[in-house]
XYZ file of C-alpha atoms in Angstrom:
605
model
C -0.310 -0.219 -0.317
C 2.782 2.169 1.110
C 4.476 1.674 -2.136
C 1.257 1.941 -4.525
C 0.710 5.463 -2.063
C 4.250 6.216 -3.249
C 4.127 5.921 -7.202
C 0.885 7.655 -7.318
C 2.683 10.925 -5.484
C 5.668 10.452 -7.214
C 3.395 9.912 -10.944
C 1.246 13.209 -9.420
C 4.523 15.181 -8.703
C 5.937 14.769 -11.652
C 2.705 15.380 -13.683
C 2.556 18.839 -12.150
C 6.032 19.827 -12.500
C 6.021 19.250 -15.899
C 2.881 20.452 -16.315
C 3.917 24.069 -14.645
C 6.901 23.482 -16.284
C 5.802 23.789 -19.669
C 3.915 26.971 -18.917
C 6.978 28.440 -17.920
C 8.094 27.643 -21.030
C 5.615 28.681 -23.017
C 5.132 32.108 -21.372
C 9.264 32.722 -21.973
C 8.387 31.744 -25.573
C 5.616 34.634 -25.854
C 7.787 36.880 -23.510
C 4.754 37.447 -20.747
C 6.403 38.322 -18.741
C 9.165 40.556 -20.710
C 8.775 43.619 -18.651
C 9.478 42.056 -15.283
C 12.325 40.274 -17.113
C 13.766 43.873 -18.412
C 13.593 44.885 -15.026
C 15.773 42.934 -12.678
C 18.352 43.611 -15.820
C 17.941 47.151 -14.969
C 18.454 45.636 -10.661
C 21.452 43.804 -11.867
C 23.190 46.797 -12.782
C 22.309 48.598 -9.561
C 23.465 45.817 -7.706
C 26.915 45.760 -10.085
C 27.342 48.809 -9.438
C 28.575 51.781 -11.063
C 31.927 50.922 -13.001
C 35.596 52.806 -13.568
C 34.901 56.571 -15.807
C 35.728 55.641 -19.253
C 38.986 57.887 -19.460
C 38.809 58.262 -23.195
C 35.152 59.150 -23.425
C 34.124 63.003 -22.320
C 30.848 64.684 -22.891
C 30.346 68.033 -23.797
C 26.737 68.886 -22.492
C 24.570 71.745 -23.673
C 23.105 72.194 -20.226
C 21.468 75.300 -18.134
C 25.274 76.709 -17.323
C 25.013 76.977 -21.214
C 21.897 78.790 -21.742
C 23.170 80.834 -19.067
C 26.306 81.992 -20.413
C 25.550 82.200 -23.911
C 22.103 84.041 -23.451
C 20.908 82.468 -26.833
C 17.678 80.617 -27.502
C 17.899 77.241 -29.179
C 18.742 76.492 -31.794
C 22.142 78.081 -31.893
C 23.578 79.634 -34.715
C 25.638 77.283 -36.496
C 28.657 79.144 -36.096
C 28.802 78.472 -32.521
C 28.910 74.636 -33.345
C 31.326 75.300 -35.888
C 33.412 77.439 -33.206
C 33.155 74.479 -30.535
C 33.906 72.035 -33.127
C 37.444 73.715 -34.375
C 38.545 73.921 -29.966
C 37.641 70.248 -29.851
C 39.452 69.512 -32.896
C 42.344 71.402 -32.499
C 43.088 68.863 -29.147
C 43.397 65.852 -31.498
C 40.549 63.871 -30.515
C 39.956 60.903 -32.023
C 36.054 61.522 -33.207
C 33.413 64.581 -32.614
C 30.420 62.778 -32.394
C 27.641 65.773 -32.485
C 24.517 64.655 -31.293
C 22.569 67.631 -32.999
C 20.451 67.496 -36.264
C 20.918 69.986 -39.005
C 18.698 68.580 -41.502
C 18.105 72.249 -42.269
C 18.870 74.917 -43.512
C 20.256 77.796 -40.858
C 18.033 80.475 -39.886
C 20.840 82.349 -39.440
C 21.764 82.383 -43.901
C 24.311 80.781 -45.609
C 27.172 82.498 -44.137
C 26.267 80.674 -40.681
C 25.993 77.334 -42.365
C 28.888 77.989 -44.448
C 31.380 78.416 -41.372
C 29.694 74.877 -39.754
C 30.415 73.327 -43.207
C 34.056 74.452 -43.283
C 34.389 73.403 -39.410
C 33.667 70.016 -40.385
C 36.051 69.892 -42.842
C 38.455 70.952 -40.569
C 38.325 68.640 -38.359
C 39.695 66.441 -40.753
C 37.308 63.402 -41.063
C 36.446 63.310 -37.344
C 32.887 64.323 -37.775
C 30.088 62.290 -37.368
C 26.732 64.125 -37.059
C 23.496 62.368 -35.560
C 19.982 62.276 -37.650
C 16.870 60.550 -37.443
C 15.438 61.502 -41.116
C 16.495 59.027 -43.462
C 15.498 58.125 -46.825
C 14.634 54.695 -48.245
C 17.895 53.836 -49.148
C 19.545 54.793 -45.479
C 20.717 58.338 -46.188
C 20.259 61.737 -44.386
C 19.749 65.198 -45.385
C 22.585 67.881 -44.452
C 21.705 71.412 -44.402
C 18.451 70.319 -46.739
C 20.357 68.529 -49.281
C 21.693 64.936 -49.670
C 24.412 63.175 -47.743
C 27.030 63.354 -50.825
C 27.550 67.033 -48.784
C 28.652 65.929 -45.866
C 30.837 63.119 -47.210
C 32.117 65.418 -48.860
C 32.866 67.826 -46.525
C 34.678 64.474 -44.479
C 31.598 63.958 -42.146
C 29.405 60.949 -41.785
C 25.806 60.289 -40.613
C 24.709 57.685 -38.213
C 21.117 57.838 -37.046
C 20.592 59.142 -33.494
C 17.479 56.274 -32.637
C 17.641 53.716 -30.156
C 15.160 50.518 -29.924
C 12.739 51.692 -27.208
C 11.339 49.223 -24.287
C 8.006 49.655 -23.276
C 7.767 52.708 -20.821
C 9.988 55.069 -23.498
C 13.492 52.747 -21.614
C 16.273 52.527 -23.284
C 18.407 49.725 -23.339
C 19.528 48.520 -26.411
C 21.643 49.482 -29.358
C 21.401 48.710 -32.507
C 23.824 48.398 -35.051
C 21.734 49.947 -38.035
C 18.296 51.225 -38.048
C 16.557 51.944 -41.276
C 19.408 51.263 -42.746
C 21.916 53.471 -41.818
C 24.354 52.472 -39.310
C 23.647 54.389 -35.015
C 24.925 57.077 -34.407
C 27.778 54.919 -31.637
C 28.647 52.355 -34.417
C 29.465 55.232 -36.499
C 31.612 57.342 -33.988
C 33.578 53.961 -33.347
C 34.670 53.530 -36.787
C 35.294 56.367 -36.884
C 37.339 56.975 -33.841
C 39.412 53.594 -34.667
C 39.472 52.971 -38.304
C 37.616 49.783 -37.845
C 34.716 48.312 -38.892
C 32.095 47.207 -36.707
C 30.826 43.642 -37.332
C 27.006 43.520 -37.699
C 27.236 39.969 -36.405
C 27.493 41.155 -32.891
C 23.875 42.465 -32.608
C 21.196 40.464 -31.766
C 17.953 41.285 -33.990
C 16.779 43.293 -30.940
C 20.198 44.815 -30.893
C 22.652 44.533 -28.217
C 22.046 45.802 -24.218
C 24.056 49.401 -23.462
C 26.439 48.653 -20.770
C 26.151 51.406 -18.658
C 28.599 52.337 -16.789
C 26.735 53.926 -13.868
C 24.237 56.639 -13.384
C 23.709 60.025 -15.241
C 26.433 61.656 -14.318
C 29.002 59.221 -14.446
C 30.538 59.978 -17.908
C 32.610 62.977 -17.678
C 31.184 65.910 -18.861
C 31.640 69.550 -19.432
C 29.800 72.872 -20.292
C 29.413 73.578 -24.179
C 29.459 77.008 -23.485
C 32.957 76.870 -21.080
C 34.541 74.987 -24.482
C 32.785 77.573 -27.268
C 34.622 80.233 -24.744
C 38.117 78.282 -24.760
C 37.799 77.956 -20.980
C 38.630 73.672 -21.223
C 41.914 73.213 -20.553
C 44.618 72.194 -22.783
C 44.773 68.324 -23.960
C 41.283 67.765 -22.536
C 39.767 65.966 -25.354
C 43.263 64.314 -26.920
C 42.925 60.682 -28.126
C 38.521 60.803 -26.811
C 35.855 60.248 -28.367
C 33.733 63.343 -27.662
C 30.154 63.526 -27.506
C 28.169 66.915 -27.910
C 24.720 67.220 -27.146
C 21.621 69.064 -24.781
C 21.210 68.066 -21.322
C 19.279 70.579 -20.475
C 15.477 69.653 -19.907
C 13.825 72.127 -21.836
C 15.701 70.910 -24.893
C 13.289 68.118 -24.042
C 16.147 65.174 -24.514
C 16.181 62.933 -21.554
C 15.234 59.215 -20.812
C 14.630 56.394 -18.706
C 17.280 53.920 -18.952
C 18.964 50.610 -16.953
C 21.014 52.994 -14.367
C 18.764 56.253 -14.399
C 16.844 54.929 -11.782
C 13.915 57.294 -10.618
C 15.779 59.843 -12.397
C 16.702 60.666 -16.247
C 19.554 60.575 -18.381
C 20.395 63.052 -21.081
C 20.611 61.752 -24.451
C 23.926 62.660 -25.080
C 25.398 60.588 -22.357
C 23.227 57.634 -23.300
C 24.745 57.784 -26.578
C 28.030 57.852 -25.079
C 27.229 54.946 -23.156
C 26.818 53.672 -26.187
C 29.594 54.476 -28.045
C 31.394 53.082 -25.021
C 29.243 49.842 -25.200
C 30.540 49.254 -29.138
C 33.905 50.591 -28.639
C 34.178 47.410 -25.955
C 32.785 44.640 -28.728
C 29.545 44.346 -26.551
C 30.591 43.047 -23.001
C 26.972 42.303 -22.507
C 25.762 38.799 -24.081
C 22.398 37.034 -23.992
C 22.717 33.793 -23.684
C 20.907 31.707 -26.577
C 16.974 31.172 -25.825
C 17.832 27.088 -25.596
C 19.712 27.965 -22.418
C 17.204 30.117 -20.695
C 15.112 27.054 -21.459
C 17.488 24.822 -20.328
C 17.537 27.073 -16.832
C 13.342 26.817 -17.010
C 13.212 22.811 -17.358
C 15.970 22.650 -14.593
C 14.378 24.931 -11.832
C 10.985 23.723 -12.506
C 11.714 19.930 -12.140
C 13.883 21.504 -8.792
C 10.625 20.879 -6.726
C 9.120 17.983 -7.525
C 12.558 16.074 -7.490
C 13.307 17.246 -4.229
C 9.607 16.035 -3.055
C 10.135 12.208 -4.263
C 13.071 12.358 -1.527
C 12.153 14.646 1.525
C 9.095 15.815 3.589
C 7.280 18.660 1.190
C 8.021 21.566 3.869
C 11.985 20.501 3.385
C 11.818 19.958 -0.404
C 9.831 23.347 -0.518
C 13.516 24.629 1.749
C 15.581 22.981 -0.845
C 14.455 24.231 -3.758
C 13.959 27.702 -2.611
C 17.966 27.016 -1.583
C 18.652 26.405 -5.421
C 16.264 29.760 -6.034
C 18.464 31.518 -3.670
C 21.497 30.438 -5.472
C 20.434 30.810 -8.839
C 19.903 34.489 -8.168
C 23.635 34.814 -7.039
C 24.602 32.550 -10.121
C 22.766 34.869 -12.105
C 24.058 38.423 -10.576
C 27.692 37.281 -10.566
C 27.253 35.698 -14.576
C 25.762 39.251 -15.080
C 28.536 41.105 -13.215
C 31.122 38.863 -15.824
C 29.105 40.213 -18.947
C 26.765 37.560 -19.223
C 22.952 37.873 -19.150
C 20.449 34.946 -18.377
C 16.756 34.710 -18.015
C 15.701 34.869 -14.113
C 12.111 35.662 -14.151
C 10.635 32.892 -15.955
C 13.415 30.175 -14.283
C 12.374 31.277 -10.927
C 8.894 32.249 -11.652
C 8.722 28.440 -13.047
C 10.799 26.917 -9.452
C 8.117 29.292 -7.505
C 4.947 28.355 -9.467
C 5.489 24.413 -9.683
C 6.915 24.528 -5.553
C 3.354 25.668 -5.122
C 1.548 23.473 -6.964
C 3.777 20.152 -5.545
C 2.715 21.445 -2.421
C -0.732 21.700 -2.882
C -0.948 18.498 -4.489
C 1.166 17.140 -1.404
C -1.798 18.542 0.739
C -4.129 17.842 -1.482
C -3.408 14.145 -1.608
C -2.832 14.333 2.109
C -6.055 15.366 2.971
C -7.368 12.706 0.608
C -5.137 10.265 2.641
C -6.597 11.101 5.605
C -10.379 11.184 4.628
C -9.444 7.613 3.169
C -8.298 6.955 6.577
C -10.882 8.218 8.532
C -13.436 6.391 5.878
C -11.219 3.373 7.358
C -11.134 3.081 11.016
C -14.513 4.755 11.951
C -15.513 1.479 10.678
C -13.624 -0.494 13.672
C -12.659 2.670 16.165
C -15.067 5.366 18.272
C -15.423 8.319 15.690
C -14.643 10.606 18.977
C -11.196 8.876 18.613
C -10.516 8.712 14.599
C -8.803 11.875 14.508
C -6.396 10.752 17.211
C -5.946 7.535 15.608
C -5.128 9.481 12.367
C -2.764 11.921 14.110
C -0.599 9.024 15.858
C -0.252 7.624 12.675
C 2.891 7.954 10.722
C 2.167 9.906 7.555
C -1.536 8.837 8.089
C -0.184 5.155 7.948
C -0.256 3.367 11.291
C 3.152 1.236 11.274
C 3.621 -1.055 14.362
C 2.796 0.081 17.596
C 3.318 -1.925 20.895
C 0.940 -0.468 23.623
C -0.552 -1.559 26.918
C -4.169 -2.508 26.495
C -7.118 -5.054 26.989
C -8.409 -7.788 24.402
C -10.984 -9.425 24.044
C -13.182 -12.061 21.753
C -16.322 -12.911 21.877
C -18.328 -15.354 20.692
C -22.456 -16.675 20.102
C -22.876 -20.147 20.956
C -25.026 -22.255 19.062
C -25.176 -19.278 16.121
C -23.598 -22.405 13.647
C -26.078 -24.891 13.876
C -29.074 -22.324 13.901
C -27.671 -20.241 10.728
C -27.897 -24.117 9.193
C -31.339 -24.506 9.898
C -32.609 -21.110 7.981
C -32.435 -19.202 4.963
C -29.098 -17.341 4.198
C -30.841 -13.803 4.066
C -32.681 -14.304 6.985
C -29.184 -15.698 8.757
C -27.057 -12.537 7.286
C -30.080 -10.509 8.985
C -30.036 -11.931 12.011
C -26.409 -12.062 12.330
C -25.628 -7.870 11.463
C -28.585 -7.618 13.772
C -25.830 -9.033 16.657
C -22.778 -7.888 15.041
C -25.024 -3.734 15.399
C -25.453 -4.592 19.176
C -22.178 -5.994 20.362
C -20.309 -3.163 17.774
C -22.418 -0.184 19.474
C -21.693 -1.329 23.034
C -17.472 -1.649 22.115
C -17.426 1.271 20.323
C -19.149 3.071 22.833
C -16.843 2.571 25.044
C -13.785 3.549 23.492
C -13.511 0.079 22.136
C -11.168 -0.499 18.632
C -13.025 -3.322 16.716
C -10.668 -5.096 14.914
C -12.592 -8.192 13.155
C -15.662 -10.123 12.670
C -15.424 -14.013 13.088
C -18.274 -15.200 11.316
C -20.161 -13.859 14.816
C -17.510 -13.647 16.694
C -15.886 -10.364 17.700
C -12.073 -9.489 18.329
C -11.908 -6.104 19.604
C -8.631 -3.939 21.864
C -8.965 -1.426 24.651
C -5.999 0.935 24.591
C -4.803 0.775 21.046
C -3.873 1.914 18.564
C -4.962 5.620 20.716
C -3.448 4.218 24.403
C -6.463 4.672 27.570
C -5.433 4.568 31.256
C -8.436 2.739 31.952
C -8.602 0.079 28.561
C -9.418 -2.277 31.454
C -12.573 -1.053 32.981
C -13.721 0.181 29.350
C -13.255 -3.158 27.739
C -14.863 -4.525 31.540
C -17.857 -2.124 30.716
C -18.347 -2.974 27.668
C -18.438 -6.996 27.833
C -21.121 -6.016 31.121
C -23.327 -4.126 28.702
C -22.504 -7.410 25.457
C -23.740 -9.819 28.232
C -26.397 -7.856 30.030
C -29.110 -5.193 27.921
C -27.303 -5.981 24.644
C -27.906 -9.587 24.612
C -31.053 -9.767 26.217
C -32.684 -7.545 23.620
C -31.151 -9.639 20.703
C -32.429 -12.501 22.374
C -36.142 -10.723 22.573
C -35.494 -9.856 18.943
C -35.205 -13.625 17.811
C -38.618 -14.341 20.393
C -40.501 -11.126 18.968
C -39.727 -12.653 15.399
C -40.262 -16.393 16.291
C -37.015 -17.929 15.425
C -35.589 -19.099 18.515
C -35.466 -18.417 22.200
C -32.085 -16.988 22.568
C -28.336 -17.530 22.505
C -25.508 -17.295 25.134
C -22.196 -15.699 24.438
C -18.738 -16.142 25.732
C -16.161 -13.328 26.380
C -12.741 -13.610 27.313
C -10.225 -10.461 28.390
C -6.606 -10.601 29.016
C -4.460 -7.015 29.517
C -1.273 -6.931 28.316
C 1.172 -5.277 25.517
C -0.689 -5.565 22.374
C 1.243 -5.044 19.318
C -1.433 -3.304 16.629
C -0.748 -1.956 12.898
C -2.159 -2.311 9.687
C -1.287 -5.951 7.750
C -1.857 -7.222 4.495
C -0.999 -6.203 0.905
C -0.269 -3.882 -1.798
C -4.552 -4.609 -2.680
C -5.738 -4.792 0.622
C -5.095 -3.571 3.861
C -6.324 -3.901 7.755
C -5.851 -3.095 11.470
C -4.877 -5.782 14.015
C -3.179 -6.669 17.179
C -1.551 -9.498 17.330
C 0.830 -11.345 20.446
C 0.712 -13.942 23.374
C -1.919 -11.023 24.704
C -4.040 -11.723 21.699
C -3.914 -14.967 22.270
C -4.806 -15.674 25.054
C -7.706 -13.496 25.198
C -9.411 -15.975 22.568
C -8.435 -18.553 24.231
C -9.983 -17.583 27.732
C -13.323 -17.094 25.526
C -13.008 -20.444 24.438
C -12.929 -21.506 27.854
C -15.795 -20.473 28.795
C -17.986 -23.025 26.510
C -18.702 -26.280 28.984
C -18.682 -23.587 31.906
C -21.206 -21.849 33.581
C -19.876 -18.134 32.724
C -20.389 -16.240 29.812
C -17.275 -14.375 30.812
C -13.662 -14.940 31.652
C -11.477 -12.307 32.843
C -7.895 -12.740 33.058
C -6.351 -11.330 36.655
C -3.854 -8.998 34.548
C -6.889 -7.369 33.788
C -8.503 -7.405 37.352
C -5.175 -5.628 38.337
C -5.283 -3.142 36.027
C -8.567 -2.206 37.069
C -9.168 1.726 38.479
C -11.826 0.450 40.670
C -12.594 -3.188 41.245
C -16.520 -3.797 40.741
C -18.547 -5.407 43.803
C -19.640 -8.608 41.717
C -16.374 -8.993 40.216
C -15.756 -12.666 41.420
C -12.971 -15.308 41.453
C -13.754 -18.706 39.611
C -10.459 -20.690 39.768
C -6.940 -20.834 38.606
C -6.557 -22.989 35.695
C -3.742 -23.942 32.958
C -4.144 -22.139 29.233
C -2.695 -24.158 26.240
C -0.230 -22.042 25.569
C 1.459 -20.961 28.413
C 3.650 -22.406 31.566
C 2.005 -20.476 34.366
C -1.974 -21.629 35.431
C -4.406 -17.733 35.170
C -6.199 -16.971 37.888
C -9.803 -16.161 36.023
C -12.625 -13.544 37.207
C -15.883 -13.024 36.317
C -19.194 -11.577 36.758
C -21.723 -12.937 39.382
C -25.153 -13.350 37.519
C -23.168 -13.556 33.866
C -23.841 -17.297 34.239
C -25.367 -19.897 31.954
C -27.335 -21.027 34.225
C -27.839 -24.194 32.088
C -25.154 -26.057 32.543
C -23.603 -27.003 36.077
C -20.396 -25.387 36.829
C -17.187 -27.671 36.499
C -13.798 -27.050 34.796
C -13.477 -25.294 31.832
C -12.496 -27.065 28.432
C -9.437 -26.616 26.870
C -10.458 -26.166 23.631
C -9.221 -23.383 21.897
C -10.466 -21.820 18.928
C -8.607 -21.178 15.635
C -9.676 -17.125 16.165
C -5.961 -16.452 17.940
C -4.021 -14.383 16.124
């Protein structure tokens, strides 16, 4: 029975585990929790903390200080931008990445545009301009004309757009958008004189490896550069990003590291440039790897539940989740991004599912046990029986108890002369009367053997007064219960009544469930049981319907006045004689007193 129950639980655990794990894989495949997954990547940035500031990267920001110093309104005259490019170029930078769009002619006239164009030409092929206006061929406009003009001046375009996640969060940069290489890619190619490989980028783009929160990258105000206040050599051999940061220019965005704040577009571009320059250090693992993690963690709880109690298995599964969480962060610190929400979510979902299955099967098993024990244990002790069971299965326990055997004299001969259905009706009437007496006094019905009954008091639930309970039950059985049954027979005209034999013996009783996987029964075995069975058989041929062993009399809390000493007799299977007692007034009345028969019954266990 235990093996079959264990097999059933195994099947249920694995079925629930596989089903919920498949649900986790399905959620991963449909990106159902994508926003939450991306939020965990932001959290990994936060836990990792700020990285070392790039020494070859600087942002010239068009900030509030610039507007205050220049007293100009946006857009600035192109001549101002030209002057800034000249001052930066004089320091020999690697690239001047200008995150300002110059698609249309200047409002200041042709001279203003000419000054700006000449500054780009003087920068000697080190200027990259951002644009968001791209035609179908992937070309941008410069000062109202096609890209050829900028190329002739030695400059180039880079698409200044980013793929935005929900909420406008900027987490990734692409190789190209609308057939035009992105601003970061173009800036690195100019700065390092090499071609960035498209294959390094995923279809969704590459994660920007932000070095920290807003303001981490070195900055200087646009006006300071314009006014020649930057120290000499400040831009030498550096990647210089020029762009707006003033809130009035509305180029502030949420990012993986900005938290509740916003990061200026120019600094985002600088982080993207740094990321491309470092060959995209944050790499996502293939989907197959993430799915393997989901399967691994999803099956952790059911597998643990097969080896350990449910709460311990749950703790083991949660421990695996904690270890996985730490591992995810360590991998991120090393540049590897693995899925977190789907594996851990699947782990938690499966753990709850397995725990629910455990408690449901436990409740079902409890009801099954309640059903089984309520047939031979009083209702008021069924809960105690179940609570005292090991895993809701009574194993072998040894208790101090009193065993009762009873038998209806002459019933076999009576049954041979009657129709079967009437025999069963009479037998059920008798067994109901006697069983009620036993159960009402807290006894446990162990077995029916035809018209015989085996019961035990004090097991499986301990009872300090088991001997008193057994004697009280026997008194009721031999008195009003037997009288009522015999009266029923006379009223039905099917007999004058029967006599009974009852044997009571006390001592150590071994009780528990016995049987096979297909059939399980509760029983009580041992010398105490065997002796009780023989005492019941020894009442035959005597004037007494009850034999009570001296071991039972000694355990009585109060010795009744009608308890009488019969004699000391030998009992088959025992070396020492046993003193036997009975109750006055509980005699057959049809046979003369004499030595008890040594006949034994076949009901000894």
